[in-house]
PDB file of C-alpha atoms in Angstrom:
ATOM      1  CA  MET A1262      15.714  -9.065  67.603  1.00  0.00           C
ATOM      2  CA  GLN A1263      18.319 -10.456  64.921  1.00  0.00           C
ATOM      3  CA  SER A1264      18.511  -8.806  61.959  1.00  0.00           C
ATOM      4  CA  GLN A1265      18.429 -10.616  58.425  1.00  0.00           C
ATOM      5  CA  PRO A1266      21.227 -10.235  56.021  1.00  0.00           C
ATOM      6  CA  LEU A1267      20.362  -8.418  53.014  1.00  0.00           C
ATOM      7  CA  THR A1268      20.611 -10.460  49.934  1.00  0.00           C
ATOM      8  CA  ALA A1269      20.811  -9.302  46.165  1.00  0.00           C
ATOM      9  CA  MET A1270      17.281  -9.670  44.098  1.00  0.00           C
ATOM     10  CA  ARG A1271      17.245 -10.789  40.950  1.00  0.00           C
ATOM     11  CA  PRO A1272      14.646  -9.820  38.287  1.00  0.00           C
ATOM     12  CA  ALA A1273      11.714 -11.926  38.144  1.00  0.00           C
ATOM     13  CA  ALA A1274      11.951 -12.312  34.408  1.00  0.00           C
ATOM     14  CA  ASP A1275      15.279 -14.305  33.325  1.00  0.00           C
ATOM     15  CA  THR A1276      17.191 -12.626  30.376  1.00  0.00           C
ATOM     16  CA  ASP A1277      16.622 -15.333  27.966  1.00  0.00           C
ATOM     17  CA  ALA A1278      12.589 -15.097  28.357  1.00  0.00           C
ATOM     18  CA  ALA A1279      12.942 -11.139  28.004  1.00  0.00           C
ATOM     19  CA  SER A1280      15.161 -11.796  24.724  1.00  0.00           C
ATOM     20  CA  SER A1281      12.808 -14.177  23.364  1.00  0.00           C
ATOM     21  CA  ALA A1282       9.665 -11.998  23.914  1.00  0.00           C
ATOM     22  CA  ARG A1283      11.276  -9.194  22.142  1.00  0.00           C
ATOM     23  CA  ARG A1284      11.967 -11.450  18.957  1.00  0.00           C
ATOM     24  CA  GLN A1285       8.378 -12.376  18.888  1.00  0.00           C
ATOM     25  CA  TRP A1286       6.898 -10.068  15.935  1.00  0.00           C
ATOM     26  CA  GLN A1287       6.100 -10.694  12.337  1.00  0.00           C
ATOM     27  CA  THR A1288       6.229  -8.948   9.459  1.00  0.00           C
ATOM     28  CA  VAL A1289       2.981  -9.948   7.200  1.00  0.00           C
ATOM     29  CA  VAL A1290       2.351  -8.940   3.727  1.00  0.00           C
ATOM     30  CA  TRP A1291      -1.119  -8.838   2.412  1.00  0.00           C
ATOM     31  CA  ASP A1292      -2.633  -9.643  -1.117  1.00  0.00           C
ATOM     32  CA  ASP A1293      -3.562  -6.762  -3.026  1.00  0.00           C
ATOM     33  CA  PRO A1294      -5.090  -6.437  -6.656  1.00  0.00           C
ATOM     34  CA  ILE A1295      -2.311  -4.287  -7.857  1.00  0.00           C
ATOM     35  CA  ASN A1296       1.029  -5.936  -7.563  1.00  0.00           C
ATOM     36  CA  THR A1297       1.996  -8.550 -10.035  1.00  0.00           C
ATOM     37  CA  THR A1298       3.130 -12.134  -8.599  1.00  0.00           C
ATOM     38  CA  THR A1299       6.279 -11.655 -10.356  1.00  0.00           C
ATOM     39  CA  TYR A1300       6.900  -8.271  -8.861  1.00  0.00           C
ATOM     40  CA  VAL A1301       6.242  -9.584  -5.486  1.00  0.00           C
ATOM     41  CA  THR A1302       8.434 -12.505  -5.873  1.00  0.00           C
ATOM     42  CA  SER A1303      11.222 -10.081  -6.960  1.00  0.00           C
ATOM     43  CA  VAL A1304      10.899  -8.042  -3.845  1.00  0.00           C
ATOM     44  CA  PHE A1305      10.972 -10.757  -1.405  1.00  0.00           C
ATOM     45  CA  GLN A1306      14.253 -11.867  -3.213  1.00  0.00           C
ATOM     46  CA  ARG A1307      15.635  -8.347  -3.159  1.00  0.00           C
ATOM     47  CA  HIS A1308      14.605  -7.112   0.465  1.00  0.00           C
ATOM     48  CA  PHE A1309      14.986 -10.373   2.509  1.00  0.00           C
ATOM     49  CA  GLY A1310      17.976 -12.052   0.228  1.00  0.00           C
ATOM     50  CA  TYR A1311      15.353 -15.079  -0.288  1.00  0.00           C
ATOM     51  CA  GLY A1312      15.953 -17.542  -3.091  1.00  0.00           C
ATOM     52  CA  PHE A1313      13.491 -17.864  -6.001  1.00  0.00           C
ATOM     53  CA  GLU A1314      12.049 -21.071  -4.423  1.00  0.00           C
ATOM     54  CA  ARG A1315      11.267 -19.525  -0.939  1.00  0.00           C
ATOM     55  CA  ALA A1316      10.308 -16.070  -2.436  1.00  0.00           C
ATOM     56  CA  ARG A1317       8.023 -17.471  -4.732  1.00  0.00           C
ATOM     57  CA  ALA A1318       6.332 -19.967  -2.012  1.00  0.00           C
ATOM     58  CA  LEU A1319       5.817 -16.790   0.077  1.00  0.00           C
ATOM     59  CA  MET A1320       4.504 -14.984  -3.039  1.00  0.00           C
ATOM     60  CA  LEU A1321       1.880 -17.975  -3.517  1.00  0.00           C
ATOM     61  CA  GLU A1322       0.766 -17.896   0.169  1.00  0.00           C
ATOM     62  CA  VAL A1323       0.124 -14.140  -0.307  1.00  0.00           C
ATOM     63  CA  HIS A1324      -1.714 -14.959  -3.453  1.00  0.00           C
ATOM     64  CA  PHE A1325      -4.011 -17.925  -2.593  1.00  0.00           C
ATOM     65  CA  LYS A1326      -4.369 -17.421   1.360  1.00  0.00           C
ATOM     66  CA  GLY A1327      -4.273 -13.580   1.412  1.00  0.00           C
ATOM     67  CA  LYS A1328      -1.329 -13.097   3.422  1.00  0.00           C
ATOM     68  CA  ALA A1329       2.181 -14.484   4.414  1.00  0.00           C
ATOM     69  CA  VAL A1330       4.350 -14.347   7.353  1.00  0.00           C
ATOM     70  CA  VAL A1331       7.766 -12.900   5.494  1.00  0.00           C
ATOM     71  CA  ALA A1332       9.985 -12.561   8.516  1.00  0.00           C
ATOM     72  CA  SER A1333       9.822 -12.812  12.491  1.00  0.00           C
ATOM     73  CA  GLY A1334      12.331 -11.138  15.033  1.00  0.00           C
ATOM     74  CA  GLU A1335      12.747  -8.397  17.101  1.00  0.00           C
ATOM     75  CA  ARG A1336      10.230  -5.465  16.785  1.00  0.00           C
ATOM     76  CA  GLU A1337      12.329  -3.059  15.617  1.00  0.00           C
ATOM     77  CA  HIS A1338      13.618  -5.004  12.663  1.00  0.00           C
ATOM     78  CA  MET A1339       9.705  -5.922  11.756  1.00  0.00           C
ATOM     79  CA  GLU A1340       9.216  -2.507  11.734  1.00  0.00           C
ATOM     80  CA  ALA A1341      11.680  -1.996   9.454  1.00  0.00           C
ATOM     81  CA  HIS A1342      10.539  -4.398   7.023  1.00  0.00           C
ATOM     82  CA  VAL A1343       6.839  -3.185   7.090  1.00  0.00           C
ATOM     83  CA  PHE A1344       8.290   0.204   5.989  1.00  0.00           C
ATOM     84  CA  ALA A1345      10.438  -1.467   3.414  1.00  0.00           C
ATOM     85  CA  MET A1346       7.526  -3.195   2.032  1.00  0.00           C
ATOM     86  CA  HIS A1347       5.306   0.051   1.804  1.00  0.00           C
ATOM     87  CA  SER A1348       8.098   1.533   0.141  1.00  0.00           C
ATOM     88  CA  TYR A1349       7.752  -1.287  -2.454  1.00  0.00           C
ATOM     89  CA  GLY A1350       4.357  -0.981  -2.759  1.00  0.00           C
ATOM     90  CA  LEU A1351       2.970  -3.677  -0.815  1.00  0.00           C
ATOM     91  CA  ARG A1352       0.531  -3.969   2.087  1.00  0.00           C
ATOM     92  CA  ALA A1353       2.236  -5.138   5.107  1.00  0.00           C
ATOM     93  CA  THR A1354       1.671  -5.369   9.009  1.00  0.00           C
ATOM     94  CA  LEU A1355       3.305  -5.942  11.958  1.00  0.00           C
ATOM     95  CA  VAL A1356       1.951  -8.242  14.448  1.00  0.00           C
ATOM     96  CA  ARG A1357       3.032  -9.688  17.561  1.00  0.00           C
ATOM     97  CA  SER A1358       3.491 -13.434  17.207  1.00  0.00           C
ATOM     98  CA  GLU A1359       0.909 -16.093  18.697  1.00  0.00           C
ATOM     99  CA  THR A1360       3.803 -18.057  20.158  1.00  0.00           C
ATOM    100  CA  ALA A1361       4.915 -14.948  22.111  1.00  0.00           C
ATOM    101  CA  GLY A1362       4.229 -15.569  25.766  1.00  0.00           C
TER     102      GLY A1362
END
């Protein structure tokens, strides 16, 4: 019986897909009856570095639709954003992106 040479096994998931999966988390800010629209806009500007128009658009989405995805990325970064939003007094959650595979 002739033996087959051993070959190196490659991981089943390619590194690009694994990296992409790590980035598929979102920070969602929810509407609340306490914080003013001006305050929420300023938090988005201060924390995320968004310009006034982008921050205002996100605030309006929170205000009229009840929530807005304010950031997307790796889980650890999104967890930090959720924690920061809580420290500003905003309601925020971490969610897995719907586009994650």
